[in-house]
PDB file of C-alpha atoms in Angstrom:
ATOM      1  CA  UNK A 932      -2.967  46.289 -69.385  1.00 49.00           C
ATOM      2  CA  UNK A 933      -1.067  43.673 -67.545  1.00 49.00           C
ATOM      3  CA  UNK A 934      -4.295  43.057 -65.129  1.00 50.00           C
ATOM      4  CA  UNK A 935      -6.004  42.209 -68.388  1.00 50.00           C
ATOM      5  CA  UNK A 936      -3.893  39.996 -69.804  1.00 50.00           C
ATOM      6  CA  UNK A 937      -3.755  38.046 -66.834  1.00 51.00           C
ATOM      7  CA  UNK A 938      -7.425  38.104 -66.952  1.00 46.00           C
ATOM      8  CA  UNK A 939      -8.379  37.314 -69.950  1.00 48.00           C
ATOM      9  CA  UNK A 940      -5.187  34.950 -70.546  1.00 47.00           C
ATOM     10  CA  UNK A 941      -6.498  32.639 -67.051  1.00 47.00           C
ATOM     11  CA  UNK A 942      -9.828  30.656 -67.671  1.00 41.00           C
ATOM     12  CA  UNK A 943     -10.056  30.009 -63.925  1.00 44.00           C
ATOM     13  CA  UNK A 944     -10.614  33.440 -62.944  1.00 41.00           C
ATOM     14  CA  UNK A 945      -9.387  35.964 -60.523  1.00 43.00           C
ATOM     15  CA  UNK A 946      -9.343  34.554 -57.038  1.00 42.00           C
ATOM     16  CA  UNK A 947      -8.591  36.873 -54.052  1.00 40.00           C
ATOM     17  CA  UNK A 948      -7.215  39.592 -56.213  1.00 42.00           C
ATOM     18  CA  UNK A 949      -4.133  36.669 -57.586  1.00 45.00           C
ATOM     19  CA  UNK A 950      -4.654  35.219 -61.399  1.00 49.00           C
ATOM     20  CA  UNK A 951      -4.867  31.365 -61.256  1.00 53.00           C
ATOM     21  CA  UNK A 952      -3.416  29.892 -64.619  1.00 56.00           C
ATOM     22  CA  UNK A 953      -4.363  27.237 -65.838  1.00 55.00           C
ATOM     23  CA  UNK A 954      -1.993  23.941 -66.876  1.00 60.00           C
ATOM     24  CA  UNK A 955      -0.813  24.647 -70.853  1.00 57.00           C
ATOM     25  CA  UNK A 956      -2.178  28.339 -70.644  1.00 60.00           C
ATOM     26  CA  UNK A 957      -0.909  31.154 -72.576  1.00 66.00           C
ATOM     27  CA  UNK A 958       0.410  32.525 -69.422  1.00 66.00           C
ATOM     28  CA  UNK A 959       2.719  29.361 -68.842  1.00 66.00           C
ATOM     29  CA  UNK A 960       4.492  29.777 -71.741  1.00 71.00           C
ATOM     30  CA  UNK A 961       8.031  31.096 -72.109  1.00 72.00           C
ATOM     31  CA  UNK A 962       7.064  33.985 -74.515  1.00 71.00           C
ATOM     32  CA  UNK A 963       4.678  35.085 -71.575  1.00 70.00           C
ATOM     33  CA  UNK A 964       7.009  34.944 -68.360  1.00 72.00           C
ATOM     34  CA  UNK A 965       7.419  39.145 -69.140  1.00 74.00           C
ATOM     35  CA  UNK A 966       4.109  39.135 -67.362  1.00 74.00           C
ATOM     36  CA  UNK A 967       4.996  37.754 -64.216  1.00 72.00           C
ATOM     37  CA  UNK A 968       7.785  39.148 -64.068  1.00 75.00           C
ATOM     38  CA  UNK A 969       7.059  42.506 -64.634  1.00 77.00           C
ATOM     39  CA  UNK A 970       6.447  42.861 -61.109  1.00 81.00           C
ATOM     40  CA  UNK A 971      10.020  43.526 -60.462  1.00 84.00           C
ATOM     41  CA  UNK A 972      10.470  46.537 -62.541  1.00 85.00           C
ATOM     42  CA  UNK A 973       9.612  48.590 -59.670  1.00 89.00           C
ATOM     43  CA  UNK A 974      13.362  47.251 -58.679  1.00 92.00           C
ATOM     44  CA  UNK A 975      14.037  50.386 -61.253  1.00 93.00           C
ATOM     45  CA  UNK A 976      12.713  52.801 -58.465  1.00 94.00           C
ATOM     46  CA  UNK A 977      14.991  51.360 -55.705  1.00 95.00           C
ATOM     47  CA  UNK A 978      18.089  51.528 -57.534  1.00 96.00           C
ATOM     48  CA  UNK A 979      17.263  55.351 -58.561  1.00 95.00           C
ATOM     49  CA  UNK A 980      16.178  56.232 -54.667  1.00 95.00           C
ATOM     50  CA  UNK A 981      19.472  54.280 -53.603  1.00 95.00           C
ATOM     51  CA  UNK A 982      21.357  56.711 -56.227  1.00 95.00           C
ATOM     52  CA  UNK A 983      19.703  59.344 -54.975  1.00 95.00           C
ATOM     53  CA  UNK A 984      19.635  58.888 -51.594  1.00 95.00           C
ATOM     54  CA  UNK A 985      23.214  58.324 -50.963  1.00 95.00           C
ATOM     55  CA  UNK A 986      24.563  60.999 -53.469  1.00 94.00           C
ATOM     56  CA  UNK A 987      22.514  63.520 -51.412  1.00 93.00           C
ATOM     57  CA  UNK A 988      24.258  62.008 -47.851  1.00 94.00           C
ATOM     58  CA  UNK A 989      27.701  62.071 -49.389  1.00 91.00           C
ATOM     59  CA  UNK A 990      27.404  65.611 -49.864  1.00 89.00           C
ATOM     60  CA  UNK A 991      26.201  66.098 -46.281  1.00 89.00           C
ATOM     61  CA  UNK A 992      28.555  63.324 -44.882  1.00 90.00           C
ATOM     62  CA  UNK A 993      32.014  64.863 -46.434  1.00 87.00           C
ATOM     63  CA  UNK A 994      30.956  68.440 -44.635  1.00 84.00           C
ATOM     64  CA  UNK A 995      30.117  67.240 -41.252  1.00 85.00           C
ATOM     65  CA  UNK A 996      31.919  64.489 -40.496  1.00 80.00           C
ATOM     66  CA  UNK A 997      30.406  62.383 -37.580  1.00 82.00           C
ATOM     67  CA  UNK A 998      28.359  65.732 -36.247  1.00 85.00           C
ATOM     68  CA  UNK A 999      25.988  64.531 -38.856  1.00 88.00           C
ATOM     69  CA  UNK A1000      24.348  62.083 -36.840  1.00 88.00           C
ATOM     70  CA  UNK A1001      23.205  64.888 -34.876  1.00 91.00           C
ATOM     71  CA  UNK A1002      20.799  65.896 -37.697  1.00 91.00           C
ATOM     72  CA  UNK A1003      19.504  62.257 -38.204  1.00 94.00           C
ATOM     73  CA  UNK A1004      16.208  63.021 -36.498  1.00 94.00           C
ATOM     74  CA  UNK A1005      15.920  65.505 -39.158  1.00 94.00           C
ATOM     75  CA  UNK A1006      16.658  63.692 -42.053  1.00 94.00           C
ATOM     76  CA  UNK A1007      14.213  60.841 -40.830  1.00 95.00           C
ATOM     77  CA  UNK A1008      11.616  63.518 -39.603  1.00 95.00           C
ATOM     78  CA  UNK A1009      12.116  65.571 -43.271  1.00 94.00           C
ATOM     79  CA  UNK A1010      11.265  62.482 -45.354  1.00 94.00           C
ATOM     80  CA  UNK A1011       8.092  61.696 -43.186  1.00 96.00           C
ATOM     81  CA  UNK A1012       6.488  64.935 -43.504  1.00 95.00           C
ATOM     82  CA  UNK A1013       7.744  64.902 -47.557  1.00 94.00           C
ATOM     83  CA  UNK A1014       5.532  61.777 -47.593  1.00 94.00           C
ATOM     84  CA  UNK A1015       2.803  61.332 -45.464  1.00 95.00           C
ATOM     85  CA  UNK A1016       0.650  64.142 -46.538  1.00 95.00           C
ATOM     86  CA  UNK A1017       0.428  62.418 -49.725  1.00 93.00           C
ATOM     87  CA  UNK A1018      -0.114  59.137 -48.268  1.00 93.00           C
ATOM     88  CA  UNK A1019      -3.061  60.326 -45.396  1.00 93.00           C
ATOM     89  CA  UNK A1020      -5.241  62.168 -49.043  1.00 93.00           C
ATOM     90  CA  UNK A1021      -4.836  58.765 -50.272  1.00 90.00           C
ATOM     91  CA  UNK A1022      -6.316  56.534 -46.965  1.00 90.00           C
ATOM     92  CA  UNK A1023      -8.706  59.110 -46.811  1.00 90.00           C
ATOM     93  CA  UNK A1024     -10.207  58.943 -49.767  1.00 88.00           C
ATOM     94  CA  UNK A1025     -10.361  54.892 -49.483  1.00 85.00           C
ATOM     95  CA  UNK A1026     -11.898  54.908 -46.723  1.00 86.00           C
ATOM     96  CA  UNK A1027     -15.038  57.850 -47.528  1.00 83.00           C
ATOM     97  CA  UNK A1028     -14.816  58.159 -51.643  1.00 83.00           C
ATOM     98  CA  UNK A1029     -14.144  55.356 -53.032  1.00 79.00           C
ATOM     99  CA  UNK A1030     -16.973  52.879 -52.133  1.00 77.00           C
ATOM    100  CA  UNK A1031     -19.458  55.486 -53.503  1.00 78.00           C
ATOM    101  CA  UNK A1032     -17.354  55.408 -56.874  1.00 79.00           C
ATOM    102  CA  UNK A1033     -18.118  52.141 -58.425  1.00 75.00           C
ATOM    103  CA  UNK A1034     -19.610  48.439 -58.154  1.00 75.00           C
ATOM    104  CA  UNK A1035     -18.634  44.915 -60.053  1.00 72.00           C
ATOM    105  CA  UNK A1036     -17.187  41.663 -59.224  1.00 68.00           C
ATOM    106  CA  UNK A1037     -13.642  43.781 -58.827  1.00 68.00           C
ATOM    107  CA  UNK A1038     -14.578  46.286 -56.989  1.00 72.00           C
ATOM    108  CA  UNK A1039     -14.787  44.781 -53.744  1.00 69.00           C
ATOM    109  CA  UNK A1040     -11.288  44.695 -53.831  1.00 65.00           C
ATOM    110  CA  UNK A1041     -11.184  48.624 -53.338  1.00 64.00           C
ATOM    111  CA  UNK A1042     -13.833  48.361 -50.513  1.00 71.00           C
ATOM    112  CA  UNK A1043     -11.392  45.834 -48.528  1.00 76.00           C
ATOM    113  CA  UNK A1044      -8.571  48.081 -48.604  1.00 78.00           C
ATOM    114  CA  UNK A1045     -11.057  50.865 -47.374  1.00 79.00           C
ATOM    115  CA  UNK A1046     -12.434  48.495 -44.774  1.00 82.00           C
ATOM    116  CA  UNK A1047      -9.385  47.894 -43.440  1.00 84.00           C
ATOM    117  CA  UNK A1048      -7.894  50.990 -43.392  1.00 86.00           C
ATOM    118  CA  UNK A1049     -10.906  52.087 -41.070  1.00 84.00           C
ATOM    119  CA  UNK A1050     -10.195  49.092 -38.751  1.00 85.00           C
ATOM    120  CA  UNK A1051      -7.193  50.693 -37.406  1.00 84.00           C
ATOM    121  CA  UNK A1052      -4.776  50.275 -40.990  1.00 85.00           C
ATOM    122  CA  UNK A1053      -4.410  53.789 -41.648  1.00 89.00           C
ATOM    123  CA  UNK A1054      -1.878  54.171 -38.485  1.00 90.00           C
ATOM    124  CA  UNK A1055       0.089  51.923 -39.770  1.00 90.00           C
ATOM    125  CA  UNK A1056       0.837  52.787 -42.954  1.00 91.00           C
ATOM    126  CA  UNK A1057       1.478  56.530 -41.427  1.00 93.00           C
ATOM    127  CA  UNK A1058       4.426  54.366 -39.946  1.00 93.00           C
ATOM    128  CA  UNK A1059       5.056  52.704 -43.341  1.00 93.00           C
ATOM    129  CA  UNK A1060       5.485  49.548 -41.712  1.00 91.00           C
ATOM    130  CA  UNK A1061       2.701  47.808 -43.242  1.00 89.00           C
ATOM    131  CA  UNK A1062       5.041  45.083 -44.870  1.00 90.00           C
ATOM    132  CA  UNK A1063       5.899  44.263 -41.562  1.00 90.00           C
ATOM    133  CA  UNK A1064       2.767  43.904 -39.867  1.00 88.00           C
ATOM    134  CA  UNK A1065       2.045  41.957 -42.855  1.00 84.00           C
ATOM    135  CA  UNK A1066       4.906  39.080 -42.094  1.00 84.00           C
ATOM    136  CA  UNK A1067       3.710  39.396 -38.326  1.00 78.00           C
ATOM    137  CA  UNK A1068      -0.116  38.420 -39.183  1.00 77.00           C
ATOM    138  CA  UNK A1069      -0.638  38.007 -43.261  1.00 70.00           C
ATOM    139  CA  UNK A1070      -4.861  37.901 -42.266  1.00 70.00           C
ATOM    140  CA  UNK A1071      -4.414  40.945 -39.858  1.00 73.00           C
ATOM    141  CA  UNK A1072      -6.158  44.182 -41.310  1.00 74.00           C
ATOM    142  CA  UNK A1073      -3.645  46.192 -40.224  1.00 77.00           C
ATOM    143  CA  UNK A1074      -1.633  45.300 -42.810  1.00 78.00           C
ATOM    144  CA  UNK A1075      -4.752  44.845 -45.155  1.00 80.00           C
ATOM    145  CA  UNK A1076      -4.573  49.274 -45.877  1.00 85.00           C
ATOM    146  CA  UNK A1077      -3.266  50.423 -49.187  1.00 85.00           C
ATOM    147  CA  UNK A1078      -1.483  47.433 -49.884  1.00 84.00           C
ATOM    148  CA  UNK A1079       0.408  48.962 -52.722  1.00 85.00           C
ATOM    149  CA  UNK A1080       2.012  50.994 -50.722  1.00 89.00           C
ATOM    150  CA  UNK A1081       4.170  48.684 -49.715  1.00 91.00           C
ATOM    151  CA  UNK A1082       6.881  50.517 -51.963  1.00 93.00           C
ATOM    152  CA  UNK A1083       6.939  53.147 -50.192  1.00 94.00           C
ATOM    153  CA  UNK A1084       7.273  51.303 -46.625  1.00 94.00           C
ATOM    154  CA  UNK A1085      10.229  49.643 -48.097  1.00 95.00           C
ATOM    155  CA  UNK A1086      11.789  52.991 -49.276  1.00 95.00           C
ATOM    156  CA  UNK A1087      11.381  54.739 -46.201  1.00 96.00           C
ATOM    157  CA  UNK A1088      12.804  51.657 -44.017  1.00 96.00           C
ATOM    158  CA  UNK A1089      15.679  51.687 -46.726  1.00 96.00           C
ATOM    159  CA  UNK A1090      16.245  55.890 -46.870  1.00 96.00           C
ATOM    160  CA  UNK A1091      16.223  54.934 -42.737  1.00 96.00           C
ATOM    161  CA  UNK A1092      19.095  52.846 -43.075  1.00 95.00           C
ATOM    162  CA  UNK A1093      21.351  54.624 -45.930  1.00 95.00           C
ATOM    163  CA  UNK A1094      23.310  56.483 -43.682  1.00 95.00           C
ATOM    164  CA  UNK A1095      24.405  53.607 -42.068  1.00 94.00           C
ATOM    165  CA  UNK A1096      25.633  52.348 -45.408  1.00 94.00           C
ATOM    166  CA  UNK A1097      27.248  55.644 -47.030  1.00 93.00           C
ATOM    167  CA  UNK A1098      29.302  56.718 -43.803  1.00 92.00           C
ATOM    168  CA  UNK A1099      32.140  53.629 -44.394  1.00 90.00           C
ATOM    169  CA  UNK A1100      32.591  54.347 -47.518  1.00 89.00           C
ATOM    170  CA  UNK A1101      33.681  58.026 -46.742  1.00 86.00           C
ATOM    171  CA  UNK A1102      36.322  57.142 -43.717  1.00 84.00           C
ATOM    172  CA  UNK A1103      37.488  53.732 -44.573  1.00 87.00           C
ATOM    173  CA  UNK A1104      36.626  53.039 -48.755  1.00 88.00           C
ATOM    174  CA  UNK A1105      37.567  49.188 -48.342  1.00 90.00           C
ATOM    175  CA  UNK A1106      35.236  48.491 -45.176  1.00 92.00           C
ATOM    176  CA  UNK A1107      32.381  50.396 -47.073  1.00 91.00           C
ATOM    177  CA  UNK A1108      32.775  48.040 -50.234  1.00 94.00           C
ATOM    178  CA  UNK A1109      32.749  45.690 -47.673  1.00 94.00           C
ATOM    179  CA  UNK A1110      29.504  45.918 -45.666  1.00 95.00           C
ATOM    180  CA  UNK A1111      27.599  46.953 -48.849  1.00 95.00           C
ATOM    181  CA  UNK A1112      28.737  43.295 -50.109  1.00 95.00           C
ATOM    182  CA  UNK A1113      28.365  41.568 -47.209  1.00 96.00           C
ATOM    183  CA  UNK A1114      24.554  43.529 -47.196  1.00 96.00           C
ATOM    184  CA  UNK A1115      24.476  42.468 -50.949  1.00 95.00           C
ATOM    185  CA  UNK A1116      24.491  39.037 -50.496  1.00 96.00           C
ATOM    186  CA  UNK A1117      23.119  38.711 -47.115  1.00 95.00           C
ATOM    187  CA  UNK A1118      19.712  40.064 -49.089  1.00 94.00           C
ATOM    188  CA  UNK A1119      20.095  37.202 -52.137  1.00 94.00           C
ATOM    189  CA  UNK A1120      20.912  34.594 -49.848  1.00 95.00           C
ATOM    190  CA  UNK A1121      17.807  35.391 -47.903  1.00 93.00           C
ATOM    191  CA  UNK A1122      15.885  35.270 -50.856  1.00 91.00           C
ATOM    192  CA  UNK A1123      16.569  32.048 -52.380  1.00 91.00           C
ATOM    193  CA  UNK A1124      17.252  30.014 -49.200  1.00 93.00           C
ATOM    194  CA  UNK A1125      13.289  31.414 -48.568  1.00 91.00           C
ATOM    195  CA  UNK A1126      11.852  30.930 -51.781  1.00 89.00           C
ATOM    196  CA  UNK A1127      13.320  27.562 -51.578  1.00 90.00           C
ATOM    197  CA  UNK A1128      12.546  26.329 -48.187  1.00 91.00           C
ATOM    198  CA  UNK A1129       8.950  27.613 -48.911  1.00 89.00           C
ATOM    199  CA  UNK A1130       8.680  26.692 -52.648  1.00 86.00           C
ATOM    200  CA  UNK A1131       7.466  29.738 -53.334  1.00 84.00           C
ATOM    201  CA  UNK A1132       6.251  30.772 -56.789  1.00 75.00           C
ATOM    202  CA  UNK A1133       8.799  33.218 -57.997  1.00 73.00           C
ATOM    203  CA  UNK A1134       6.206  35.687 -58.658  1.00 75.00           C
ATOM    204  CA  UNK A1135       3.183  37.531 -56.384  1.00 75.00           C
ATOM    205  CA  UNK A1136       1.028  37.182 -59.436  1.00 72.00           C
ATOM    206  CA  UNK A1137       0.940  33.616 -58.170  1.00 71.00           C
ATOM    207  CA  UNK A1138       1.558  33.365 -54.484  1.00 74.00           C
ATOM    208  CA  UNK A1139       0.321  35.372 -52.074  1.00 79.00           C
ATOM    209  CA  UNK A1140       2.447  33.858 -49.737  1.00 84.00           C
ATOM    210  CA  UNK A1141       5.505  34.932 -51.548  1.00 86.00           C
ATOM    211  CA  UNK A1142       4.432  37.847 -51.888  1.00 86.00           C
ATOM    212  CA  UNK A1143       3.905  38.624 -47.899  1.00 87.00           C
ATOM    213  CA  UNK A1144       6.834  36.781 -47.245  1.00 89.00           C
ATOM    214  CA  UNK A1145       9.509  38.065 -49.598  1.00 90.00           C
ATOM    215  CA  UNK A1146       8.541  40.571 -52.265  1.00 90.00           C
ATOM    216  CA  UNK A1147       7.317  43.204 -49.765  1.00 90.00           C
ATOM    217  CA  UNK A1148      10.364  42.700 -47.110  1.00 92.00           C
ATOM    218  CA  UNK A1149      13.104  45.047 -46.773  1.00 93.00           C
ATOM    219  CA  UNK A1150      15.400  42.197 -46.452  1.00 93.00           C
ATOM    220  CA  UNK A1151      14.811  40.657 -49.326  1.00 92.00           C
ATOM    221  CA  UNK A1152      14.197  43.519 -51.686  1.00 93.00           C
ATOM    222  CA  UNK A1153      17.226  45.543 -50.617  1.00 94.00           C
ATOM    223  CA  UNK A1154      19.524  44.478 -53.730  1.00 95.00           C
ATOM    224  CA  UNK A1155      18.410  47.373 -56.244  1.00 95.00           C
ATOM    225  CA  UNK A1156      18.613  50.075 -53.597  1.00 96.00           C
ATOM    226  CA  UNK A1157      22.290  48.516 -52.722  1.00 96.00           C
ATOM    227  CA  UNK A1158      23.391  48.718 -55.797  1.00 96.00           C
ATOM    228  CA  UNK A1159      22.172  52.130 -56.479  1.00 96.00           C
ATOM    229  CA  UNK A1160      24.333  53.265 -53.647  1.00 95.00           C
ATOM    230  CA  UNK A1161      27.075  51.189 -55.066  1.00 94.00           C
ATOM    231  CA  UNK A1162      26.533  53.187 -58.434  1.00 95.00           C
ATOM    232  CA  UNK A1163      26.556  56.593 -56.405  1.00 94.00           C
ATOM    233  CA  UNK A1164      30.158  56.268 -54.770  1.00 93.00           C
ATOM    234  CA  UNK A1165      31.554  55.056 -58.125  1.00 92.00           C
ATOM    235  CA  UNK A1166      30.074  57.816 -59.770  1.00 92.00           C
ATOM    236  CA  UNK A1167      31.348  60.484 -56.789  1.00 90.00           C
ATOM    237  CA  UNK A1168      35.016  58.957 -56.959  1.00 86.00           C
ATOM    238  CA  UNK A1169      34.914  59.328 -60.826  1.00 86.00           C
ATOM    239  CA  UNK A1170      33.880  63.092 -59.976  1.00 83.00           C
ATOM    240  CA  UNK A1171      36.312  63.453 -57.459  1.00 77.00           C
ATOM    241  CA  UNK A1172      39.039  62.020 -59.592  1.00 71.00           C
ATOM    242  CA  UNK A1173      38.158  64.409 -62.145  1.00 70.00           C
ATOM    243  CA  UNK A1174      37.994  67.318 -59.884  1.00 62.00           C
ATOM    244  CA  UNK A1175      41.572  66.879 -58.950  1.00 64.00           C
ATOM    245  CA  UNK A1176      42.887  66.246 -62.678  1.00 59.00           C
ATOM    246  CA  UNK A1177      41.296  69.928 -63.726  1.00 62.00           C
ATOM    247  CA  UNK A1178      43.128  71.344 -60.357  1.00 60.00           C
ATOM    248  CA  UNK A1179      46.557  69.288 -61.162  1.00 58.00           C
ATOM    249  CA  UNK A1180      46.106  71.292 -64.874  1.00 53.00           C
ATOM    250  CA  UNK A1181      45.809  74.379 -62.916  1.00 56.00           C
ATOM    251  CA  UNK A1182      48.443  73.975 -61.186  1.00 53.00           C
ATOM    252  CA  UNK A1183      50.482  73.000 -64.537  1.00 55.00           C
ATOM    253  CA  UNK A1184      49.150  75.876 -66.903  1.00 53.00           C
ATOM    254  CA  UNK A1185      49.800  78.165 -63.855  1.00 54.00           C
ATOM    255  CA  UNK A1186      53.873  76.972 -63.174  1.00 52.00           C
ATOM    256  CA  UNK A1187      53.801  77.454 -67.263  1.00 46.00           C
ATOM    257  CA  UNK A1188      52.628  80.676 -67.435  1.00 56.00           C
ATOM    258  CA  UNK A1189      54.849  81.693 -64.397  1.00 53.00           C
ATOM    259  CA  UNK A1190      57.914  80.356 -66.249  1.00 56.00           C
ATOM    260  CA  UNK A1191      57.357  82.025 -69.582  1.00 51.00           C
ATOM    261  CA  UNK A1192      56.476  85.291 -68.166  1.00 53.00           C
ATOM    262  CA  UNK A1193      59.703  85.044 -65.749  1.00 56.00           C
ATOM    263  CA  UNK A1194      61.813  84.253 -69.205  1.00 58.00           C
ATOM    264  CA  UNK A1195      60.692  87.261 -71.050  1.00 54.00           C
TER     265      UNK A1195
END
């Protein structure tokens, strides 16, 4: 639907799959900036996999100690093979199917992505480091496969780097908050000092450049799955502070019952 709009809403067309609006349009308006910017509600995702992700290492974490880093290979190995499946169906089918599956002025768009994906792209995202290769050489087909898989190049560099995030917190709780700030505004300061130097169009609907540049980049997409691992520790020391309230009432109700049955 949002395609559509942008469409329907831009006179001037759809140039190299990014909506040109014209001056006064509909799209320029205030009451229509929910379009442009609804290409940050995928920030939903990240904050869920950072919940997610670090939840599931605290768990691990608290029972082994350092001796987890021995299973790091593992953890990064686990989450590749969880993927990639997936993720070669998909390449595949770009590259044989999908030409064969339609025509139009659009379409081409879907033979690109194939095209390049044959050129040597498909390896790449198998790495998920497409949004790099991207920054390295934005007209490089390597970085031309699946574009909008990006997400999931981004997750897997940030499910990468989690552990190194969620340890601190578990040894030294003040150094943790600490880094994960410090990580925190590292990422916004890299975005606006970016989008600034560049005058950037806050919005990949509008800049390609921006979008290359900043919106696929772990760097400076990092703050949802931050504060999703932010979320998770709060949420496991409200848990653990619970936990120990229900074993402080044990330890009450079972002094009580100790005392009245030694009275009678």
């Amino acid at each position: 639907m949002g395609s559509e709009m942008c469409i329907r809403d831009s006179p001037k067309g759809v140039l190299a799959g990014i909506s040109v609006p014209p001056e006064g349009g509909r799209i320029s308006r205030m009451s229509y900036q929910l379009l442009p910017a609804a290409f940050f509600a995928v920030d939903t995702f990240f904050w869920m996999s950072g919940v997610l992700t670090a939840l599931a290492l605290i768990k691990q974490m608290r029972h082994r100690g350092l001796a987890w880093a021995r299973l790091y290979p593992i953890y990064a190995l686990g989450r590749w093979l969880r993927l990639t499946p997936l993720v070669a169906v998909t390449i595949g089918t770009s590259i044989g199917l999908l030409p064969s599956l339609g025509d139009g002025p659009l379409y081409e768009m879907t033979s690109r992505e194939g095209e390049a994906c044959a050129a040597g792209g498909w390896w790449v995202d198998l790495l998920y480091a497409q949004n790099l290769v991207s920054l390295a050489d934005s007209n490089s087909k390597l970085g031309g496969c699946e574009r909008h898989m990006w997400y999931l190049a981004n997750d897997m560099q940030f499910y990468l780097f989690a552990p190194v995030v969620v340890f601190p917190f578990l040894r030294w709780r003040r150094l943790g908050w600490s880094f994960l700030g410090t990580l925190l505004l590292g990422s916004t300061v890299a975005n606006a000092v970016i989008s600034a130097t560049n005058h950037y169009a806050a919005s990949p609907l509008f800049d390609m450049t921006y979008f290359t540049r900043v919106y696929i980049q772990p760097w400076t997409r990092a703050q949802p799955f931050l504060v999703g691992v932010g979320f998770a520790m709060l949420w496991d020391y409200r848990q653990e502070e619970r936990a120990q309230l229900k074993r402080r009432e044990g330890l009450l109700g079972n002094a009580f019952s100790d005392r009245v049955a030694g009275s009678v």
